mmCIF file of C-alpha atoms in Angstrom:
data_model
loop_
_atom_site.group_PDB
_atom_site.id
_atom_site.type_symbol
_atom_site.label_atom_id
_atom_site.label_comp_id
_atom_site.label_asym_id
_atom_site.label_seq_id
_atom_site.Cartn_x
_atom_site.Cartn_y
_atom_site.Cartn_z
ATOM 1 C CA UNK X 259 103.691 116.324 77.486
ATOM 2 C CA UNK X 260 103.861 117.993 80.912
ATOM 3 C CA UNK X 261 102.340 115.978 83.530
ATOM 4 C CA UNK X 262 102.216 119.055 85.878
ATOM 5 C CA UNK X 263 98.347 120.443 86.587
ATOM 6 C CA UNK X 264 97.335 123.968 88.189
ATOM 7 C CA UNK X 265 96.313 123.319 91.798
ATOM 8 C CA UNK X 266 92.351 125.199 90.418
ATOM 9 C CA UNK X 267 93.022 122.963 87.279
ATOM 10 C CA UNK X 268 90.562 119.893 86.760
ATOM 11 C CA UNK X 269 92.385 116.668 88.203
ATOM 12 C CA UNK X 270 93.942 113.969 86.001
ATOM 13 C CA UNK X 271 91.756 111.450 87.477
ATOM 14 C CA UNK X 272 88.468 112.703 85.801
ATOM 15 C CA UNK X 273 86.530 113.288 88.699
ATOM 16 C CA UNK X 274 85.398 116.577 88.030
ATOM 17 C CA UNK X 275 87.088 118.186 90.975
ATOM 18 C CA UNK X 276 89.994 120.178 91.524
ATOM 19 C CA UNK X 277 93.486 119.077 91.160
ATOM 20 C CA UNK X 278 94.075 120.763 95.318
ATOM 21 C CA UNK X 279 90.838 118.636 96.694
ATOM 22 C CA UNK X 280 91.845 115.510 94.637
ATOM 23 C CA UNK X 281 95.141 114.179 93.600
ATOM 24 C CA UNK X 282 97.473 116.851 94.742
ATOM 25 C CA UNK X 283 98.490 115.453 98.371
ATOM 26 C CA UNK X 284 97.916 111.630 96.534
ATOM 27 C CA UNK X 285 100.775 112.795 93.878
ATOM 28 C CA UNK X 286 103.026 114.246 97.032
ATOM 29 C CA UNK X 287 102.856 110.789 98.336
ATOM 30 C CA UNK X 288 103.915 109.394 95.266
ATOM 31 C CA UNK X 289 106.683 111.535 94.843
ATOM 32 C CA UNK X 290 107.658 111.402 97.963
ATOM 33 C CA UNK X 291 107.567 107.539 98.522
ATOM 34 C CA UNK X 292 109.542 107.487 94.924
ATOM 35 C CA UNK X 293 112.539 109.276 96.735
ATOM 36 C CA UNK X 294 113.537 107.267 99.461
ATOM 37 C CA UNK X 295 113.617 104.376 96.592
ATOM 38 C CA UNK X 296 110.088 102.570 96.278
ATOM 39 C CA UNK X 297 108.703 101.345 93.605
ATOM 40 C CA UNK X 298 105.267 103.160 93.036
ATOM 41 C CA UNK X 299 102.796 103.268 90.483
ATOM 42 C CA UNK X 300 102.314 105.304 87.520
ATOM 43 C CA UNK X 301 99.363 107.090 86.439
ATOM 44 C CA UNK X 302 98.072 105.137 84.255
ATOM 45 C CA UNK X 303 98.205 102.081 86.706
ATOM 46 C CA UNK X 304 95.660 104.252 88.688
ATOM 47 C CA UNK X 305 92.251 103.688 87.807
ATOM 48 C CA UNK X 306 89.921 106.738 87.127
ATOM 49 C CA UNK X 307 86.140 106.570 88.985
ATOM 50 C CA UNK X 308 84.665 106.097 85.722
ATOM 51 C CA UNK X 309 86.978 103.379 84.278
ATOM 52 C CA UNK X 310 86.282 101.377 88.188
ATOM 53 C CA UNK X 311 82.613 102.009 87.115
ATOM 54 C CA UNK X 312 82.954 100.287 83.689
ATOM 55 C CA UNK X 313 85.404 97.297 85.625
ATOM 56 C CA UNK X 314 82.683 96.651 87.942
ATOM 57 C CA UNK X 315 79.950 96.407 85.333
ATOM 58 C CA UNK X 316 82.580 93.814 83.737
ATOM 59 C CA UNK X 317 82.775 91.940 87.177
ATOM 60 C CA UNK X 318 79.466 91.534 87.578
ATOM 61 C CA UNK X 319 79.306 89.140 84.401
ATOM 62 C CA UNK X 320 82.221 87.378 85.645
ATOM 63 C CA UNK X 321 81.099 86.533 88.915
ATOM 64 C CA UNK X 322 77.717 85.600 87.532
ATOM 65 C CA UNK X 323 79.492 83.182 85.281
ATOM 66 C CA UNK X 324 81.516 81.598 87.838
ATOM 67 C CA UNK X 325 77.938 81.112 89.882
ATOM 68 C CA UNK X 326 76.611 79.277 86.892
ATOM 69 C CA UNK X 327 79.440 77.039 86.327
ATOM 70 C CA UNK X 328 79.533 76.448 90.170
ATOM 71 C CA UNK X 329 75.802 75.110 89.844
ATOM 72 C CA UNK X 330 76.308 72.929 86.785
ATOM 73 C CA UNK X 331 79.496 71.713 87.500
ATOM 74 C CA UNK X 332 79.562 67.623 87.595
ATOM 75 C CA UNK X 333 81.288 64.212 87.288
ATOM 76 C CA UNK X 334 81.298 63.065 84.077
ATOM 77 C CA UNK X 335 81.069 66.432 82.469
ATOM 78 C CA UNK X 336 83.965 67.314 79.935
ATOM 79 C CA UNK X 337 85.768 70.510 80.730
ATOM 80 C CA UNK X 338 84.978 71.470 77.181
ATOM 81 C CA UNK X 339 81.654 71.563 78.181
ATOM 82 C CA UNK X 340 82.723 73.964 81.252
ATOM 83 C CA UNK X 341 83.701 75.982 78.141
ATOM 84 C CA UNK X 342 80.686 76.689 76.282
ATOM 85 C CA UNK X 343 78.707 77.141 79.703
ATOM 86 C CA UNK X 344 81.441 79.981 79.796
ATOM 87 C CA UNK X 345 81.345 81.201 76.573
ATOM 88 C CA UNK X 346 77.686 81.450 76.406
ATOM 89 C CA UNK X 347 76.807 83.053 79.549
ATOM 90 C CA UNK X 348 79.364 85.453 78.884
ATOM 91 C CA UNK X 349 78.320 86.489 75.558
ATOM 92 C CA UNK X 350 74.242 85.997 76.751
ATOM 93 C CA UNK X 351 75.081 88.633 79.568
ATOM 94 C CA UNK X 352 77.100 91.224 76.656
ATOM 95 C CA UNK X 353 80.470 90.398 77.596
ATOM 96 C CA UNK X 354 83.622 88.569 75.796
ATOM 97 C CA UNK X 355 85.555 86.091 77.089
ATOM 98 C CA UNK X 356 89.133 87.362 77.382
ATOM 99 C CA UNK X 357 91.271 83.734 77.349
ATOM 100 C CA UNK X 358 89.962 83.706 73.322
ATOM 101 C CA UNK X 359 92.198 84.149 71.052
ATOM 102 C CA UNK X 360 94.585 86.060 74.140
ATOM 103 C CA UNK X 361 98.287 85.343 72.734
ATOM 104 C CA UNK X 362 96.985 82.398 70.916
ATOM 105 C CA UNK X 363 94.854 81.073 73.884
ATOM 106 C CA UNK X 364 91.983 78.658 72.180
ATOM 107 C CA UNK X 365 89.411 78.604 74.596
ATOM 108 C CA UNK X 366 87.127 80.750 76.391
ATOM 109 C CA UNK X 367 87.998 79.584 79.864
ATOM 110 C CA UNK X 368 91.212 77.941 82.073
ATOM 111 C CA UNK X 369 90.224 74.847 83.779
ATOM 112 C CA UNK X 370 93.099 73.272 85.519
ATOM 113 C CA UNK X 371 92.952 69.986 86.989
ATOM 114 C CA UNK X 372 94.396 68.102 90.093
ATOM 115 C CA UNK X 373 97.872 68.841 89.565
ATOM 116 C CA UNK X 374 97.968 71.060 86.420
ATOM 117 C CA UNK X 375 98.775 74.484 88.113
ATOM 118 C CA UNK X 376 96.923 76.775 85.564
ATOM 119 C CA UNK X 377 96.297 77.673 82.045
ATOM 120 C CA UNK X 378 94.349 74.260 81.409
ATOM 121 C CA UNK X 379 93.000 74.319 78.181
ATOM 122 C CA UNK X 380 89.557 72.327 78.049
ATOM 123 C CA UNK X 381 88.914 69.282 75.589
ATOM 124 C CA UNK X 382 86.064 67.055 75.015
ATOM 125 C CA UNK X 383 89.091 64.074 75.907
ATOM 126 C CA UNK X 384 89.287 65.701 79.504
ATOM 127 C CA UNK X 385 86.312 64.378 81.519
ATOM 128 C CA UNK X 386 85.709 65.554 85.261
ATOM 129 C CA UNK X 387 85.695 62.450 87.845
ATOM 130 C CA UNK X 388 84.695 61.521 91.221
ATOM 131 C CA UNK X 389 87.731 63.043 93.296
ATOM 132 C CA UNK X 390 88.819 65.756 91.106
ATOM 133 C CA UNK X 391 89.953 68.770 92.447
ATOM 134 C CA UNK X 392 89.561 71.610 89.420
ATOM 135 C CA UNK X 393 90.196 75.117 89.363
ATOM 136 C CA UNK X 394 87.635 77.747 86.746
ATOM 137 C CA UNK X 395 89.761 80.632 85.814
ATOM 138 C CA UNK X 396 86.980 82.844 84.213
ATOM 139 C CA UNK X 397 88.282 86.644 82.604
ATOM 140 C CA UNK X 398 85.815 89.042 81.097
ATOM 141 C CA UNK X 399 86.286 91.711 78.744
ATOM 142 C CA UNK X 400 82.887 93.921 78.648
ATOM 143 C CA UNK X 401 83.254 97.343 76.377
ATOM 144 C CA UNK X 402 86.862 97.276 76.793
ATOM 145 C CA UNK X 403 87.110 96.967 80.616
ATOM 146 C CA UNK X 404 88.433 93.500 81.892
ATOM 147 C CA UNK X 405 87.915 91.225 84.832
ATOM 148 C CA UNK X 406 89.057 88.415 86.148
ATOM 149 C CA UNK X 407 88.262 85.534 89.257
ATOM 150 C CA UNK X 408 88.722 82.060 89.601
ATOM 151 C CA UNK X 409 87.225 79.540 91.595
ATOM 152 C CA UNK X 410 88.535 75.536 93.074
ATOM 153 C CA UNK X 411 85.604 72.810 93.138
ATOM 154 C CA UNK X 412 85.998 69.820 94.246
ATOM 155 C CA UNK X 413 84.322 67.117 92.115
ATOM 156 C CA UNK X 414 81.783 64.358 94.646
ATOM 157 C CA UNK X 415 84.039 63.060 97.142
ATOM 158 C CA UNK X 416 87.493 63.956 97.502
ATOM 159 C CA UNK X 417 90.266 63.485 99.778
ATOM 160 C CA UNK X 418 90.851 64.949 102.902
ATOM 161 C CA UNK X 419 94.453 65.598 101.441
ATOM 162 C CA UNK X 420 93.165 67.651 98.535
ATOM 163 C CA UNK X 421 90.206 69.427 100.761
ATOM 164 C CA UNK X 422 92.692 70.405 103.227
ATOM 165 C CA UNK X 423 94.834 72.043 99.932
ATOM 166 C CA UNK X 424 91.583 73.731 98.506
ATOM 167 C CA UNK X 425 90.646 75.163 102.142
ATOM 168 C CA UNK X 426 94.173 76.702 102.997
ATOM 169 C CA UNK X 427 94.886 77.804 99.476
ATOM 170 C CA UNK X 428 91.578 79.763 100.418
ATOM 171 C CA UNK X 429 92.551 81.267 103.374
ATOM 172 C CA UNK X 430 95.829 82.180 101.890
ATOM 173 C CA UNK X 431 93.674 84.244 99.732
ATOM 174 C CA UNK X 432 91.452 85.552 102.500
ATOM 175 C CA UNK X 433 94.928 86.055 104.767
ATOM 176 C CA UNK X 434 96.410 88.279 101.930
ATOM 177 C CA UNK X 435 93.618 90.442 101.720
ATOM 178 C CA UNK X 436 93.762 91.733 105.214
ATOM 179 C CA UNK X 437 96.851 92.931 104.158
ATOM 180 C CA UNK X 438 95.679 94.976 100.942
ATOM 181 C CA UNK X 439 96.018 98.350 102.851
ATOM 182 C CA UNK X 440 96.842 101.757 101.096
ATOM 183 C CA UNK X 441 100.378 103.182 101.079
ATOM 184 C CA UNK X 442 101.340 99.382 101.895
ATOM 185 C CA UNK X 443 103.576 96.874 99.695
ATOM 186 C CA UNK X 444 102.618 94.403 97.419
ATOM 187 C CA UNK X 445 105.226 92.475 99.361
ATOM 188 C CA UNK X 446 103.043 92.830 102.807
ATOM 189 C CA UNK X 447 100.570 90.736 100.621
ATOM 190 C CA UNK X 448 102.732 88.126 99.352
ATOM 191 C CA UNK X 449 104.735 87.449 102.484
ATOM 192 C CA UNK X 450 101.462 86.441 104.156
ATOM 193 C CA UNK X 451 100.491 84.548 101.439
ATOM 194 C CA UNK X 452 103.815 82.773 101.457
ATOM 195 C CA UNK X 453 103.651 82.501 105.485
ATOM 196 C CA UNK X 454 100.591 80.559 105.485
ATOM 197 C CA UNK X 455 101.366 78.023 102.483
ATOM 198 C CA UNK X 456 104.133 77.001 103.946
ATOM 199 C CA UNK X 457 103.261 77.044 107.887
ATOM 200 C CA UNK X 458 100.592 74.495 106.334
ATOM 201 C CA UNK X 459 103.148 72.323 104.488
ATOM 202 C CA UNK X 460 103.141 73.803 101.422
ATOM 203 C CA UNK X 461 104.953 75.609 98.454
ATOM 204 C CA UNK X 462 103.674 78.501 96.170
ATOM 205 C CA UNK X 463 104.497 78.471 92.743
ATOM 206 C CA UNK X 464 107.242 81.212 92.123
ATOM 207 C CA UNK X 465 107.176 81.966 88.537
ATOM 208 C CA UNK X 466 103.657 82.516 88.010
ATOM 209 C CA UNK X 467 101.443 85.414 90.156
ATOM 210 C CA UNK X 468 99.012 87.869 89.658
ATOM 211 C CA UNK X 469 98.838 90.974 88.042
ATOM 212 C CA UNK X 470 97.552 94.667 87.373
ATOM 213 C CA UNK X 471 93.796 94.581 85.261
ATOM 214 C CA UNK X 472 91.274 96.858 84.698
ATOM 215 C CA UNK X 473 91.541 98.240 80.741
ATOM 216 C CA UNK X 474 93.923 95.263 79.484
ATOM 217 C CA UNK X 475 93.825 91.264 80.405
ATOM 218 C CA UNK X 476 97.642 91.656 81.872
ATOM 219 C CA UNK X 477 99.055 94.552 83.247
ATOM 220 C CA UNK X 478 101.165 96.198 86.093
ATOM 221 C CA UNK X 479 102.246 95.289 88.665
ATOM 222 C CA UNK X 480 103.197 91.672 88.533
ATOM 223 C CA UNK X 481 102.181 90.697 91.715
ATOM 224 C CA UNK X 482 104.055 87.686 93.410
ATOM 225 C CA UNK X 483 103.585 85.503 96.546
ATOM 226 C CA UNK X 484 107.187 84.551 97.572
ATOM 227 C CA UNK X 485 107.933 88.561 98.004
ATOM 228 C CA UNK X 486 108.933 90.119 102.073
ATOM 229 C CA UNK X 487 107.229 92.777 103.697
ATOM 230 C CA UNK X 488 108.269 96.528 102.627
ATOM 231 C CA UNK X 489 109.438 95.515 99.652
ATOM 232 C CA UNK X 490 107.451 95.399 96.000
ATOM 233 C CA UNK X 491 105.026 98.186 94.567
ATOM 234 C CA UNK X 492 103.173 100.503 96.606
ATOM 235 C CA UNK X 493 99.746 99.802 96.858
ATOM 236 C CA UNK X 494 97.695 103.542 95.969
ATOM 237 C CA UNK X 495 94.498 104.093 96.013
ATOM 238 C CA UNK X 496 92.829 103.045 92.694
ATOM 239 C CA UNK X 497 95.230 100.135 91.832
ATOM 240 C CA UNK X 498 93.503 97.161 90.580
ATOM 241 C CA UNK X 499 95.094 93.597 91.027
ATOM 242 C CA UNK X 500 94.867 89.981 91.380
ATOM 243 C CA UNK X 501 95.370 87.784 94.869
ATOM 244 C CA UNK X 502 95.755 84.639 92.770
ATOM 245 C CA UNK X 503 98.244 82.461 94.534
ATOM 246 C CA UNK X 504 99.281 78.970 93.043
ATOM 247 C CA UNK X 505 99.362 76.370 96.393
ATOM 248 C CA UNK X 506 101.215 73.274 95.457
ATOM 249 C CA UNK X 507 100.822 69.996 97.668
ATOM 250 C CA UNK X 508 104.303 68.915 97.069
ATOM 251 C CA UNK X 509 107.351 70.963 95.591
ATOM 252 C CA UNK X 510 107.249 74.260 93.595
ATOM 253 C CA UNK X 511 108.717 73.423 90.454
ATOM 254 C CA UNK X 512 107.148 73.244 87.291
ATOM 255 C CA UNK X 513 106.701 72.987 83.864
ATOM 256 C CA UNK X 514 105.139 73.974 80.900
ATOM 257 C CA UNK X 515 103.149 71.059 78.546
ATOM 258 C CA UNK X 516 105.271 71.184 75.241
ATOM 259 C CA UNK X 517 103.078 70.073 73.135
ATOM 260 C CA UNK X 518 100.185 73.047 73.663
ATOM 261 C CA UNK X 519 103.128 75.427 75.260
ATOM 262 C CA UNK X 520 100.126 76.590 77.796
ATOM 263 C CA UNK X 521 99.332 73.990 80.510
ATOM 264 C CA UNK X 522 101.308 74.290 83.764
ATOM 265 C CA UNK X 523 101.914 71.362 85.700
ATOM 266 C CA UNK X 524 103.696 70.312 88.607
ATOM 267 C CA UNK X 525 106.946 69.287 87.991
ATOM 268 C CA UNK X 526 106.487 66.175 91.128
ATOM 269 C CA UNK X 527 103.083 65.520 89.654
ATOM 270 C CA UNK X 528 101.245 66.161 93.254
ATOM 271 C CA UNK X 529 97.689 68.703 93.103
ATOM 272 C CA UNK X 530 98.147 72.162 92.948
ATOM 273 C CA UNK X 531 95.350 74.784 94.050
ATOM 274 C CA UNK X 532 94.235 77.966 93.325
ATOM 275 C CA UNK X 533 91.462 80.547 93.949
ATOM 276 C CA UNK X 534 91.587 84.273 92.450
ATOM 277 C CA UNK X 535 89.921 87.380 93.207
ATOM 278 C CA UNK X 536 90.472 91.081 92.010
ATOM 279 C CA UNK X 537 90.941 93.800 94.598
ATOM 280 C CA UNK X 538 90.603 97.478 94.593
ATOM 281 C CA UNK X 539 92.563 99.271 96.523
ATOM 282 C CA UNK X 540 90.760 102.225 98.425
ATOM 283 C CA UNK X 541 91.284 105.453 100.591
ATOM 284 C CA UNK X 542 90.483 103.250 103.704
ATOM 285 C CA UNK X 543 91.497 99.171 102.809
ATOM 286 C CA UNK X 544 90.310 97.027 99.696
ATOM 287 C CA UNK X 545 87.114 96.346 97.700
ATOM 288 C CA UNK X 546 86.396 92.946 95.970
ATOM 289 C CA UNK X 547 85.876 93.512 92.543
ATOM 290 C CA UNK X 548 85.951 89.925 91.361
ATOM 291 C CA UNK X 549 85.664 86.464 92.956
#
């Protein structure tokens, strides 16, 4: 099928307006940016207006779930019961938790403790105790549009060695954002990510990063936190990613639990942090979609 529109044609996009007034000088870019060897997104990595509408409506669950866990989160609480808080405000509000049943996935919700990097699957067994540090990885699929945010608590008092992680794993978040910029790389992003880890002692996990999302859980670009500026995918309007880099205290290395062939874990057995958030990219900057 010819990808090639009349310039009075309706634009691929959906907007309603014309293919001149609309994509034609965004495509030119594209093309343009394609020949002097980038690598640049396709169309259908470029969200519409109307499928940003429906992501947003699918955002607005997820957040609110992450505010309700974030006011009933405890010591002594199991994280299984972090997963039915999860699962039923999600499906109270209309939505579906995406982790269910994703490639297997049994639960409704992440939660990823002290040093288990990510993809924590919560038990009854696992209960949350003065000191903790835990990450909430929440994903929401509502009428086929996805989102997805995650969130560190700390559990009652904990160290001034783990704070410290949870704050600058934070601001490696924030730090990245600044740099979410259209016609800019995905590596722009990562190298400050990377920059300020390490600048404050610490590694990022290398084999795990973020990724494209909007009308599937997982899609492109991969989006990675140990990249170099001017190098990576070029960030167009209408893109739709994660910032979710994975600070660990000690090394980088990890590995994967055997036994559930999920749970990450650091390979030195020292805390790992992580917050998410999904980011728009716009004519003029970035929009939070998720947090």
């Amino acid at each position: 099928m010819s990808l090639k529109i009349g310039r009075n044609e309706p634009c691929w996009c959906g907007s309603g307006r014309k293919y001149k007034t609309c994509h034609e000088a965004f495509d030119g870019r594209i093309a343009w940016l394609k020949s002097q060897g980038h690598k640049v997104p396709s169309r259908a990595i470029i969200k519409t207006p109307q499928q940003i509408a429906g992501i947003r409506e699918s955002a607005k669950i997820n957040i609110a779930v992450l505010d309700y866990v974030a006011e009933n989160i405890r010591a002594g609480m199991s994280t299984e019961e972090i997963d039915r808080m999860v699962y039923e405000k999600t499906t109270a509000m209309g939505g579906i938790p995406a982790p269910l049943h994703y490639e297997g996935f049994p639960k409704s919700v992440c939660t990823s403790v002290n040093e288990q990097v990510c993809h924590g699957i919560p038990s009854e067994a696992d209960i949350l105790r003065e000191g903790d540090i835990v990450n909430v990885d929440v994903s929401t699929n509502l009428d086929g549009y996805y989102s997805d945010s995650s969130r560190m608590f700390m559990i009652g008092e904990v160290s001034e060695e783990k704070r410290r992680l949870v704050q600058v794993t934070k601001e490696c978040v924030e730090i990245g954002l600044k740099e979410v910029k259209p016609w800019g790389f995905l590596g722009d992003m990562g190298q400050a990510v990377h920059d300020h880890a390490y600048e404050n002692g610490y590694t990022v996990v290398r084999e795990i990063g973020g990724h494209g999302i909007g009308l599937e859980f997982h899609e492109e670009p991969w989006v990675g936190y140990n990249s170099k500026r001017g190098q990576e995918m070029v960030m167009a309007p209408g893109m739709i990613f994660t910032i979710e880099p994975m600070v660990n205290m000690g090394g980088a290395a990890i590995y994967v639990d055997s036994e559930n062939d999920w749970t990450v874990y650091t390979e030195d057995g020292m805390p790992s942090a992580q917050w998410e958030i999904q980011v728009l990219v716009t004519d003029d900057g970035a929009e939070i979609i998720s947090y």
